[in-house]
mmCIF file of C-alpha atoms and ligand atoms in Angstrom:
data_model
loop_
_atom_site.group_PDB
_atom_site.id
_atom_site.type_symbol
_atom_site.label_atom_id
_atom_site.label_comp_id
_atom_site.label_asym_id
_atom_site.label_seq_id
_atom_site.Cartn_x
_atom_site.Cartn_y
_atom_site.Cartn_z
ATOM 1 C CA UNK N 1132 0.000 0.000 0.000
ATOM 2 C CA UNK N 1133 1.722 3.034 -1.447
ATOM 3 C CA UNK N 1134 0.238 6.436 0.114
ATOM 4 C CA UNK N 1135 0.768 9.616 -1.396
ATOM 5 C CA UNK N 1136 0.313 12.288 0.022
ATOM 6 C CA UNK N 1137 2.763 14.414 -1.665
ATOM 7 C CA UNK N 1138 -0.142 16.201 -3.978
ATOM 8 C CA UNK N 1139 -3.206 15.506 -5.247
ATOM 9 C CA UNK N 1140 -1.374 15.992 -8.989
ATOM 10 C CA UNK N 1141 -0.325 12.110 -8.378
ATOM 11 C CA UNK N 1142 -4.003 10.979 -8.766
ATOM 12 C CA UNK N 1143 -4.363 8.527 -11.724
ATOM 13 C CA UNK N 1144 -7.302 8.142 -14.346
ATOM 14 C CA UNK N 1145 -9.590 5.530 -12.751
ATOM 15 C CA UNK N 1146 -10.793 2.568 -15.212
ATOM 16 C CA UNK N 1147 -14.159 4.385 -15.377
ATOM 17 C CA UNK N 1148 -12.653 7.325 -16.323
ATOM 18 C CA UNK N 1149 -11.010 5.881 -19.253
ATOM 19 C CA UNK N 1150 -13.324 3.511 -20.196
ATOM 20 C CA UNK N 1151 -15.698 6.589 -20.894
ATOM 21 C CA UNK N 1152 -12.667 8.710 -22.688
ATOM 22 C CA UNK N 1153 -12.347 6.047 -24.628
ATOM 23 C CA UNK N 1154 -16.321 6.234 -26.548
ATOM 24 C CA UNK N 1155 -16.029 10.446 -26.781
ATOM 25 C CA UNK N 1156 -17.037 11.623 -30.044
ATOM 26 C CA UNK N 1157 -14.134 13.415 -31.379
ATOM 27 C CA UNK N 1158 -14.066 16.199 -34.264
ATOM 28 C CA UNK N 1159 -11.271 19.105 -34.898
ATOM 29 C CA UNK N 1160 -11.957 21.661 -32.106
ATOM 30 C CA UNK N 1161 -9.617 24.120 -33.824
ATOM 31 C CA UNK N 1162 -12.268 24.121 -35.907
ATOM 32 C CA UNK N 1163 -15.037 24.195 -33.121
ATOM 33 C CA UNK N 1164 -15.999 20.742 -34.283
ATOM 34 C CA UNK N 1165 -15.556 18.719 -31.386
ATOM 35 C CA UNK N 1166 -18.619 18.161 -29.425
ATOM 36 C CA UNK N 1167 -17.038 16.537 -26.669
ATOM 37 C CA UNK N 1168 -15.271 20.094 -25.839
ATOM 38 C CA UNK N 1169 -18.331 21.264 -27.242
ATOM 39 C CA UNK N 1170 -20.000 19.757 -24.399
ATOM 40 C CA UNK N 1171 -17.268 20.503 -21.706
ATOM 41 C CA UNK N 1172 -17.738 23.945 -22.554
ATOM 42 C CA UNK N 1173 -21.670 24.021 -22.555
ATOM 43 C CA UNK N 1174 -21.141 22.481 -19.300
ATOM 44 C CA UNK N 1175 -19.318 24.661 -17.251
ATOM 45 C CA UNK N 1176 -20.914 27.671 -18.780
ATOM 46 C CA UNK N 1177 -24.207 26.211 -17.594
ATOM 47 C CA UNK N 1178 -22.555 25.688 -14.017
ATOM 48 C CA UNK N 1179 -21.143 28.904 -13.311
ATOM 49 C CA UNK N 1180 -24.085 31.069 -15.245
ATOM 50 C CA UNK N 1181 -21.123 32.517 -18.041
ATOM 51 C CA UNK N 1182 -21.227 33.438 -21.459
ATOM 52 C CA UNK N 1183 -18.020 31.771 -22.583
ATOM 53 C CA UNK N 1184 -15.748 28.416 -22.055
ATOM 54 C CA UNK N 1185 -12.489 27.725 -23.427
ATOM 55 C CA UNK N 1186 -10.426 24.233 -22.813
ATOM 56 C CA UNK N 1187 -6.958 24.408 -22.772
ATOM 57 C CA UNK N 1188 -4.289 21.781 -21.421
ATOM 58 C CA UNK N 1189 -3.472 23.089 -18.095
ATOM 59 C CA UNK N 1190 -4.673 25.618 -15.892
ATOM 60 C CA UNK N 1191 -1.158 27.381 -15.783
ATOM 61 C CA UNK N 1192 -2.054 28.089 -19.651
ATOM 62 C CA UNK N 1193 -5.618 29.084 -18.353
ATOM 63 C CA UNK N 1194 -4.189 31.522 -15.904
ATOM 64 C CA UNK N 1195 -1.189 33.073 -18.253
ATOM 65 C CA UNK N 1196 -3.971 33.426 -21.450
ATOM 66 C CA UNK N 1197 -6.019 35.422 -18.618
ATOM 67 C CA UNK N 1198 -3.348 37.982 -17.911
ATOM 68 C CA UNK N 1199 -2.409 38.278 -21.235
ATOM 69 C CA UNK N 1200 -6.240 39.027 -22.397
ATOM 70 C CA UNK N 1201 -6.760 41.299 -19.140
ATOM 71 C CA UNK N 1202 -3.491 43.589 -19.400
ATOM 72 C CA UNK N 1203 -1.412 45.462 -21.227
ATOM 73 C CA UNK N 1204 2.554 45.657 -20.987
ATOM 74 C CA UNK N 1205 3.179 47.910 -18.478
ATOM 75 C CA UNK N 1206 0.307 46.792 -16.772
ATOM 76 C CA UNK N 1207 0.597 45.683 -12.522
ATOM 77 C CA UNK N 1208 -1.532 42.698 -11.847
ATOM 78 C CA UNK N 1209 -2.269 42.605 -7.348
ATOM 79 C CA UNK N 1210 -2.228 38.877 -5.855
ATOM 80 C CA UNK N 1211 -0.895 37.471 -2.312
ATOM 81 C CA UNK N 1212 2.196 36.958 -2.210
ATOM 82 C CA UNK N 1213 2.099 32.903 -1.926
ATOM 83 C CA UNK N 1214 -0.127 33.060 -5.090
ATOM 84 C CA UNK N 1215 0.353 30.108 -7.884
ATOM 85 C CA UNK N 1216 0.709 32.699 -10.845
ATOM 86 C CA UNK N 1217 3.537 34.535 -9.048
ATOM 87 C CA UNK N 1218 5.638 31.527 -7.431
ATOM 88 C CA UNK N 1219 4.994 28.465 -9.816
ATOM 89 C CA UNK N 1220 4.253 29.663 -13.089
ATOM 90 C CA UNK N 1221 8.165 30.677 -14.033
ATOM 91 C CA UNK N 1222 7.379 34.035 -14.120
ATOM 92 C CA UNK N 1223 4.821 34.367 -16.995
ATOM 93 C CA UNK N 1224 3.636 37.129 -16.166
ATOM 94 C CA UNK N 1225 6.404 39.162 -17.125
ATOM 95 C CA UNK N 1226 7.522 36.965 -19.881
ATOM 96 C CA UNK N 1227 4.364 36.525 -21.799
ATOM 97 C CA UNK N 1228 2.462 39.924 -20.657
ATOM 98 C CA UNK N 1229 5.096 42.066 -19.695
ATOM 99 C CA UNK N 1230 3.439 43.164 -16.480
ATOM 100 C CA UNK N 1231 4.765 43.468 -12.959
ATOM 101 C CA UNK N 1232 3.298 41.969 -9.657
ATOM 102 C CA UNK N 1233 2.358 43.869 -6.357
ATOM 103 C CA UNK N 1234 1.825 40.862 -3.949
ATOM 104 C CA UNK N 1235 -0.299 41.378 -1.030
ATOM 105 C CA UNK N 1236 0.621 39.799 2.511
ATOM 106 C CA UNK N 1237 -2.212 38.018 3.280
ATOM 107 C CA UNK N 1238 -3.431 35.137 5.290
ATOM 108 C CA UNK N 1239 -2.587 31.881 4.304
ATOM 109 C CA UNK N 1240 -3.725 33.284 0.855
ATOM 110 C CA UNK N 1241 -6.336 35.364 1.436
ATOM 111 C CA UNK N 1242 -6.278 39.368 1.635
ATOM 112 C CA UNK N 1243 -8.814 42.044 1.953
ATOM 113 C CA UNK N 1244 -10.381 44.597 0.093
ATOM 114 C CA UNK N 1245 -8.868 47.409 1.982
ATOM 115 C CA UNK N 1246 -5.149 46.348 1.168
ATOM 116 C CA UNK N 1247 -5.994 46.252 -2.568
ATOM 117 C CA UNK N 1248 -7.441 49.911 -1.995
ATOM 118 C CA UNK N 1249 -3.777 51.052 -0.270
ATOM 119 C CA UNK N 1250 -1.628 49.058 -3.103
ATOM 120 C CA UNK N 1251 -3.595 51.068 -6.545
ATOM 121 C CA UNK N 1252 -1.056 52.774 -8.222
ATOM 122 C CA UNK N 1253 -2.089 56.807 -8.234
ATOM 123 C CA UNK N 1254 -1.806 58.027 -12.348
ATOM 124 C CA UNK N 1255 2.015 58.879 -12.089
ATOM 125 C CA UNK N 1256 4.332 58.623 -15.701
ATOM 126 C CA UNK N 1257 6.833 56.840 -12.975
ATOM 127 C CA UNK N 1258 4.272 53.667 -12.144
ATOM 128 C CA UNK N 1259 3.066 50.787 -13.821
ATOM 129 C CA UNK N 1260 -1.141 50.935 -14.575
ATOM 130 C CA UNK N 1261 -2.483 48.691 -11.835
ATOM 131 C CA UNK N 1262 -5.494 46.972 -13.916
ATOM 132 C CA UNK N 1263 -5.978 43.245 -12.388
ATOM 133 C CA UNK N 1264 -6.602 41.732 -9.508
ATOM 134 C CA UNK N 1265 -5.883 37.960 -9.245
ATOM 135 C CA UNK N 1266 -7.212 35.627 -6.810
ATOM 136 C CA UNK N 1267 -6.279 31.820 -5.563
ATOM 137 C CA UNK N 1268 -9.280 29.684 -4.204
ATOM 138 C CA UNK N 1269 -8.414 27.601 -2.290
ATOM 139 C CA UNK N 1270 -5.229 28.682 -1.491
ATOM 140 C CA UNK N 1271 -2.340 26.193 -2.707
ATOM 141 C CA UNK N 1272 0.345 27.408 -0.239
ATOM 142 C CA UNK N 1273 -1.874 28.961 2.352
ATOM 143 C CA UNK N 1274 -3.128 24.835 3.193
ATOM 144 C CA UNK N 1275 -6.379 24.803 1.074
ATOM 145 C CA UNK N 1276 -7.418 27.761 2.813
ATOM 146 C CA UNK N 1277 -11.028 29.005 1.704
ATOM 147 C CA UNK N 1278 -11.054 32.692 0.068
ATOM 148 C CA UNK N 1279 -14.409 33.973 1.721
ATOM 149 C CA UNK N 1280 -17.287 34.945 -0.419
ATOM 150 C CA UNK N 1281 -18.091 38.432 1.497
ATOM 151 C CA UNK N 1282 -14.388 39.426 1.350
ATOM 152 C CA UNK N 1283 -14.331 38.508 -2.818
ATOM 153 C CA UNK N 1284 -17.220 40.435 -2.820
ATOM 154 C CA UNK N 1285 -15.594 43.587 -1.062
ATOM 155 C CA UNK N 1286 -12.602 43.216 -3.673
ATOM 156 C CA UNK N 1287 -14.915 43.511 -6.325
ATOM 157 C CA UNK N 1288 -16.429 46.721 -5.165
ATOM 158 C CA UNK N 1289 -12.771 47.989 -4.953
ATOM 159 C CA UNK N 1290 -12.247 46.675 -8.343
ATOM 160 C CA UNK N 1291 -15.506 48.487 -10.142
ATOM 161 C CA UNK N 1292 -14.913 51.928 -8.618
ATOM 162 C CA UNK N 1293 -10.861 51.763 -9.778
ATOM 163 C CA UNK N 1294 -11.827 49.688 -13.280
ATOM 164 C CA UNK N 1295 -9.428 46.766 -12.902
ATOM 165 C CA UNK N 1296 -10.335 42.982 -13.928
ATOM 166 C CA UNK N 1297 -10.885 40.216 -11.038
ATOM 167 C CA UNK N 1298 -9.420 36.911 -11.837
ATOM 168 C CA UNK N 1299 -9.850 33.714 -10.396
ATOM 169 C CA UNK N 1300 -7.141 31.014 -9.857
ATOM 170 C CA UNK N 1301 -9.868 28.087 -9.023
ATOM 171 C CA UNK N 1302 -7.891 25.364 -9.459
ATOM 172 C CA UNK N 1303 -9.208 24.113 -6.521
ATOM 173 C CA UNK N 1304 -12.454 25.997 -6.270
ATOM 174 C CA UNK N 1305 -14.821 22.955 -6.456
ATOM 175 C CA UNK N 1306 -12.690 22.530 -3.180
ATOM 176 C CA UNK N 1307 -14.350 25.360 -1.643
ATOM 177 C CA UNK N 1308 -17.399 24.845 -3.207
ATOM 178 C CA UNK N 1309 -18.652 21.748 -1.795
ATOM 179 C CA UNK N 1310 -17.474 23.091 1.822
ATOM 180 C CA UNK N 1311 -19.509 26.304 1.390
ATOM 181 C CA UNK N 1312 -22.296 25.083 -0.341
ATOM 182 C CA UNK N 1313 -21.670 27.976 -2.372
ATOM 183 C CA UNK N 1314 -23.609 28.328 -5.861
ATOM 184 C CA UNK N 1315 -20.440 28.264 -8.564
ATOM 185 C CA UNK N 1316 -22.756 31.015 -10.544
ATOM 186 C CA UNK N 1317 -22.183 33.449 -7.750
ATOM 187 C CA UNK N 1318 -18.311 33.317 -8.810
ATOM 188 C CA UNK N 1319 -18.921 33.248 -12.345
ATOM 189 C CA UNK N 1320 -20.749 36.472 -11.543
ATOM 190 C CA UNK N 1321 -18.256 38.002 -9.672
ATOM 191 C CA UNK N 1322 -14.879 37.098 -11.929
ATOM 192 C CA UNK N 1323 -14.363 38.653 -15.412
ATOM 193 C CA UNK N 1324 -12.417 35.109 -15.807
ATOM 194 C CA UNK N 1325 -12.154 32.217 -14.106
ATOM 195 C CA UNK N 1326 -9.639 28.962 -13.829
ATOM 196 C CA UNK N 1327 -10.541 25.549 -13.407
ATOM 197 C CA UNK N 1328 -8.157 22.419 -13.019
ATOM 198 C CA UNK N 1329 -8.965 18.874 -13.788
ATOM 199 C CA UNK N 1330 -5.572 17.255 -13.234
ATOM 200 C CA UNK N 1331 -5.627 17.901 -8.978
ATOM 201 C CA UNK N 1332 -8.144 15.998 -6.904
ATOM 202 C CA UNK N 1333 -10.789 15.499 -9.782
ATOM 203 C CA UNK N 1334 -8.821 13.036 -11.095
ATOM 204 C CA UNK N 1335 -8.109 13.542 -14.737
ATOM 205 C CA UNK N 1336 -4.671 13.186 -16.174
ATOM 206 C CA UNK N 1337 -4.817 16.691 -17.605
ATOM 207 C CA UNK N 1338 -7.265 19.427 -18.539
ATOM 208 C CA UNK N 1339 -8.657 23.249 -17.441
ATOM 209 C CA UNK N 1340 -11.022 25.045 -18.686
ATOM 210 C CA UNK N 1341 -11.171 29.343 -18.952
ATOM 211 C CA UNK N 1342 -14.808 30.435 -18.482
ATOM 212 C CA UNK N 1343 -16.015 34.040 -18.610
ATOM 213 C CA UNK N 1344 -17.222 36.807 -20.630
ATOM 214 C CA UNK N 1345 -17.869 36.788 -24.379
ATOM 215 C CA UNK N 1346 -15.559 39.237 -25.486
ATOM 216 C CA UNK N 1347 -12.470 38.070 -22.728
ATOM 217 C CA UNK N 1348 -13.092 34.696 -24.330
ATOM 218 C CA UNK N 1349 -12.878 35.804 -28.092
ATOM 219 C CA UNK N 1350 -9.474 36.919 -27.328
ATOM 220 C CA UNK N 1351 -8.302 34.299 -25.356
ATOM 221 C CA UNK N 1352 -8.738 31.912 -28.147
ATOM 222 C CA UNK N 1353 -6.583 33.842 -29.929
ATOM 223 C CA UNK N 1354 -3.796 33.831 -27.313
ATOM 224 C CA UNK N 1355 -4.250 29.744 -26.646
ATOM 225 C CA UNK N 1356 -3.558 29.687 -30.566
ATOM 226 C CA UNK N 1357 -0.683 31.598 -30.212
ATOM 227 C CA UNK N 1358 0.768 29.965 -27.037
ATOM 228 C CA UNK N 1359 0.488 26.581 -29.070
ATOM 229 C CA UNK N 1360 -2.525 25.218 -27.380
ATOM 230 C CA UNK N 1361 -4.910 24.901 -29.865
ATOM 231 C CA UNK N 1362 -5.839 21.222 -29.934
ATOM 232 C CA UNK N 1363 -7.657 18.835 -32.275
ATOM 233 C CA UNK N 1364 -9.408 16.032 -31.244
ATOM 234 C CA UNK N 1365 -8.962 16.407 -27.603
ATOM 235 C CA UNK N 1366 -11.973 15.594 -27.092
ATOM 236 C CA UNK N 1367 -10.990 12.344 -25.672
ATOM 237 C CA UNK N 1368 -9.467 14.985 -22.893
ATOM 238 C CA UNK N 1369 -12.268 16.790 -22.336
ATOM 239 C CA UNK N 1370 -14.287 13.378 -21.493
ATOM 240 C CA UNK N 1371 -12.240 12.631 -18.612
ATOM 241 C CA UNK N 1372 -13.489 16.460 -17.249
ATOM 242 C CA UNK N 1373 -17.200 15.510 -18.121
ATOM 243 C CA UNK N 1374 -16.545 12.520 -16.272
ATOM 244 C CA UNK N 1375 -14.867 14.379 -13.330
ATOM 245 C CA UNK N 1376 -17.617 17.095 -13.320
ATOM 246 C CA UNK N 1377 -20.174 14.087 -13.324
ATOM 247 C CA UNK N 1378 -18.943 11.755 -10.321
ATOM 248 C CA UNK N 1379 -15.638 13.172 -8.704
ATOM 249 C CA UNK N 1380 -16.990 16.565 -7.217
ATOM 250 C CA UNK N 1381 -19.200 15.588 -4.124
ATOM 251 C CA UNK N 1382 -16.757 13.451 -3.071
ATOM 252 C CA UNK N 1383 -13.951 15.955 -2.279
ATOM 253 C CA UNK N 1384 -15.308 15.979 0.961
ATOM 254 C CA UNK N 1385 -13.936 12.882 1.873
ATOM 255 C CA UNK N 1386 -10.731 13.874 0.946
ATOM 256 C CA UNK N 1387 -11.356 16.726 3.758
ATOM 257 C CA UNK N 1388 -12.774 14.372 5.819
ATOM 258 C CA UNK N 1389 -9.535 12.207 6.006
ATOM 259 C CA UNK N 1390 -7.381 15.582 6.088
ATOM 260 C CA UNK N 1391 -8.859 16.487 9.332
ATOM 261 C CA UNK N 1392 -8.820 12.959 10.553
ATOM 262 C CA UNK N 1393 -5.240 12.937 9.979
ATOM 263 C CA UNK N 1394 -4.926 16.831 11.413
ATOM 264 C CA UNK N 1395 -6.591 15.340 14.712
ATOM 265 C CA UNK N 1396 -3.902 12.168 14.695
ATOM 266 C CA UNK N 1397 -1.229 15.233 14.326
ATOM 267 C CA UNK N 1398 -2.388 17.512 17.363
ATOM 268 C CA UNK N 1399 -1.655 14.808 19.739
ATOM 269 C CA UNK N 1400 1.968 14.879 18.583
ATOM 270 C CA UNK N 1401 4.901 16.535 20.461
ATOM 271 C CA UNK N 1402 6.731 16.365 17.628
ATOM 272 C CA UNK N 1403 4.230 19.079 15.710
ATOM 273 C CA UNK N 1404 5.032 22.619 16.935
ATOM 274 C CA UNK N 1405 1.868 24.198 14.612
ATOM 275 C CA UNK N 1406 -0.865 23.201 12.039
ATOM 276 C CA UNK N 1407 -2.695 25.428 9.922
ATOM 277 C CA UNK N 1408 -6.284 24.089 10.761
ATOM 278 C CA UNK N 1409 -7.470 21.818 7.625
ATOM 279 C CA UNK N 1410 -10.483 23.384 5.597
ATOM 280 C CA UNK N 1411 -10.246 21.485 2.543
ATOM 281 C CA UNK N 1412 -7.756 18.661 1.403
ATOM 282 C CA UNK N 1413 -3.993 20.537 2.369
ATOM 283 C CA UNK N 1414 -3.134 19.837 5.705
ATOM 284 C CA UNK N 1415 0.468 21.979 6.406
ATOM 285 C CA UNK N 1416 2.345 21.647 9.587
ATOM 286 C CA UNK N 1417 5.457 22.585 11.146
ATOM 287 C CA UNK N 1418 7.683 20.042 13.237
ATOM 288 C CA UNK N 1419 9.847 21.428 16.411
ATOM 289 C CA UNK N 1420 13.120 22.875 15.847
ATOM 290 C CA UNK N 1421 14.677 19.515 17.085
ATOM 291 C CA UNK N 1422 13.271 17.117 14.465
ATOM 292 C CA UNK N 1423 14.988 17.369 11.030
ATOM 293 C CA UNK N 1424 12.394 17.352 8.301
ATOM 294 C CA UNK N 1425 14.254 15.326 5.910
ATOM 295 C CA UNK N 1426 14.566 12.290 8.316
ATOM 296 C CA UNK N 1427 10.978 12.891 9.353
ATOM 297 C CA UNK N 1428 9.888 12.444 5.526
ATOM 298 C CA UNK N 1429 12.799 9.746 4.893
ATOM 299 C CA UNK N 1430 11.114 7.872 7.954
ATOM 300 C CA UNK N 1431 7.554 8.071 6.666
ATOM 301 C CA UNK N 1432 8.470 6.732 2.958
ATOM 302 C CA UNK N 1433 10.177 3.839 5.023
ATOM 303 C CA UNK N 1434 6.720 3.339 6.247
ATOM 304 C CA UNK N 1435 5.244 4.059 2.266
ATOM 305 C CA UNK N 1436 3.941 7.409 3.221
ATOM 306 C CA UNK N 1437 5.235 9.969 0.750
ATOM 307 C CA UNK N 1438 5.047 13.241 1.728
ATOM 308 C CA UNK N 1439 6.772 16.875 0.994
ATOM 309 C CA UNK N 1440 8.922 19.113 2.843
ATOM 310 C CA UNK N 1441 7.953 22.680 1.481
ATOM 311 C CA UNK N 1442 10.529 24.655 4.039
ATOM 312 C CA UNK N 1443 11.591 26.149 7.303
ATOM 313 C CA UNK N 1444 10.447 22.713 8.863
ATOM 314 C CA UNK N 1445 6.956 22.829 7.038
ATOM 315 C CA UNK N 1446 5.037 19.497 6.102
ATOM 316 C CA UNK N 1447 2.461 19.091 3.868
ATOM 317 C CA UNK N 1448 0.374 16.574 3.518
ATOM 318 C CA UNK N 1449 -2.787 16.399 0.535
ATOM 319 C CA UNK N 1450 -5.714 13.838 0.354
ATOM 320 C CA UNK N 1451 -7.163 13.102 -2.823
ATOM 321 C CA UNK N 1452 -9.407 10.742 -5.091
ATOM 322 C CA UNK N 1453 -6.299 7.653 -4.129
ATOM 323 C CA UNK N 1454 -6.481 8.330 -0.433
ATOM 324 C CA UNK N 1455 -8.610 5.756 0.867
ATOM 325 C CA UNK N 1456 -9.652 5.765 4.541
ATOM 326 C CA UNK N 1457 -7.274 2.545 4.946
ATOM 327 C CA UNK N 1458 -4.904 4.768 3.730
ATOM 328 C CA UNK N 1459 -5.368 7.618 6.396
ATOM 329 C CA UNK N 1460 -5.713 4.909 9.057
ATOM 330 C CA UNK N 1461 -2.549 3.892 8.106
ATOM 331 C CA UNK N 1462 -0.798 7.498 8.404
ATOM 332 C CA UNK N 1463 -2.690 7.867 12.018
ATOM 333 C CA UNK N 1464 -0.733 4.737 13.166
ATOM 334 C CA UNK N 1465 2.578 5.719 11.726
ATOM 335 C CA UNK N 1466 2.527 9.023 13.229
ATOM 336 C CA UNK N 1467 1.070 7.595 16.394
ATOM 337 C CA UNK N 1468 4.508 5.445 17.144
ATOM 338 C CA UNK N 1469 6.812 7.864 16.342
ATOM 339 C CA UNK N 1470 5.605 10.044 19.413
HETATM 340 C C1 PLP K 937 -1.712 23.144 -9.802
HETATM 341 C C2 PLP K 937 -2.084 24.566 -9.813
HETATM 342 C C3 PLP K 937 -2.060 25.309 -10.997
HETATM 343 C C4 PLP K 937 -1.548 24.750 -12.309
HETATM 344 O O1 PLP K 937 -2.177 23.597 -12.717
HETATM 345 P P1 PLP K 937 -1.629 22.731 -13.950
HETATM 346 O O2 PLP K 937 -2.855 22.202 -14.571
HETATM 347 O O3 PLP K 937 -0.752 21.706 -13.340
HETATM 348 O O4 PLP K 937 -0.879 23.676 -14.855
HETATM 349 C C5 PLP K 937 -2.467 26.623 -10.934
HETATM 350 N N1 PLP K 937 -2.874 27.184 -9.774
HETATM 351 C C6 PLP K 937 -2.906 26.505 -8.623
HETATM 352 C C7 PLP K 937 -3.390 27.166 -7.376
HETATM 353 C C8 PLP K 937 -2.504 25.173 -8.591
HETATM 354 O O5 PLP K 937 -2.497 24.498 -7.437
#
């Protein structure tokens, strides 16, 4: 029994996945000719009440065609300062969209309305035009924090009065969604564009989808073309997403579930100096200055736990569609002995 809980990018196609990729109609969607995208599209439109889909192959392209369509070079684009599109995404935003970033320090991900007020560049020939905002739900490095709705809301009201775009990094928003019980039209009512990844706990082996407004979405076929990611009959792709969307979303919560099952295994341990309590499927905690975190994650794959060390004595573990509760049971025990 392998368990890894290194990231929820490790889950694997299940044979019912496949077995359904494997009947998609398929047709040239450079062309606009493959239903199965066709259908993707339809699909998440329907879902989050927009005007426009777009599939592309991973929701870093998703997120790097949405800067490019919502700025200018020049341009400043406002996120936290753990965000995905600043950290992981080798810089993109400078390279493909020539803007700069003015990162936020929030918590665990989130920030507030009133620090993107303070951090609006005044007109001034010496500054860069701030025109986007860019938000991460849940929050990758902030532990799967949840981005509340009230506060998004707040940041849009900053956003109308100073005319700058709101983007959304959900790669994990269906995440947040099924804790919330949130409707995912509210967002698509709220974001100008919006990110969606299939290859994290939904399962599929790759696949994101950019939803939003007619004319952002004109453009950003446009830019997919140009960033090489115009596809033809991935369609066969784009049935492992319907698949996802179909059976892999209500059961996130049992990937919680077994996060905070494991969190409560790890409060009872003196070797844990702090956890960032578990809202979603990233548990993160920190071990005590006298445990080494590269024996602690050398001793857990002796035990086949896999497992990161992201820094500064930081752990994180992620449950995911291949966690099973034997799994976490498992992890509970280990940790349990070496206290
Ligand atoms: C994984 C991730 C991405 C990128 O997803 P890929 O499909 O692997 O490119 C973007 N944003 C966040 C927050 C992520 O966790």
């Amino acid at each position: 029994m392998k368990v890894d809980l290194r990231s929820d990018t490790f889950t694997k196609p299940s044979p019912e996945m496949r077995a359904f990729m494997l009947n998609a109609e398929v047709g040239d969607d450079v062309f606009g000719e493959d239903p199965t995208i066709n259908e993707l599209e339809n699909k998440i439109c329907k879902l989050f009440g927009t005007e426009a889909a777009m599939f592309t192959p991973t929701a870093t392209m998703s997120n790097q065609i949405a800067l490019k369509i919502l700025t200018n070079p020049l341009d400043e684009i406002i996120c936290d300062r753990t965000a995905h599109i600043y950290n992981y995404e080798v810089g993109g935003y400078a390279f493909h969209s020539g803007c700069s970033i003015r990162y936020l320090e929030g918590e665990r991900g989130v920030f507030t309305a009133d620090s993107v007020s303070k951090n609006i560049n005044a007109e001034d020939v010496h500054k860069t035009i701030t025109k986007l905002v860019s938000i991460e739900n849940t929050s990758n490095r902030g532990g799967g924090k949840i981005f509340p709705l009230t506060e998004i809301e707040n940041i849009k009201k900053v956003c109308d009065k100073n005319q700058l775009y709101l983007q959304l990094d959900g790669s994990r928003l269906f995440n947040a969604l099924v804790e919330t019980k949130e409707n995912a039209s509210v967002y698509g009512n709220l974001f100008d564009t919006i990110t969606l990844c299939f290859s994290k706990g939904l399962g599929c082996a790759f696949g994101s989808v950019l939803t939003g407004k007619n004319i952002h979405l004109k453009k950003a076929r446009r830019i997919r073309k140009v960033f090489g990611g115009g596809m033809r009959q991935a369609g066969i792709m784009a049935a492992g997403c319907i698949y996802a969307l179909d059976n892999n979303i209500d059961r996130l919560r049992q990937d919680h579930q077994l996060a905070k099952y494991i969190e409560q295994q790890l409060m009872l341990c003196n070797f844990v100096s702090e956890i960032l309590p578990v809202e979603t499927n990233i548990l993160i905690f920190k071990l005590h200055d006298n445990i080494n975190d590269i024996s602690f994650i050398e001793h857990l794959a002796q035990n086949d736990i896999h497992a990161f060390a992201i820094g500064d004595n930081w752990v994180r573990f992620v449950t995911h569609l291949d966690i099973t509760a034997d799994m976490a049971e498992h992890t509970r025990t280990v940790l349990a002995k070496m206290n």
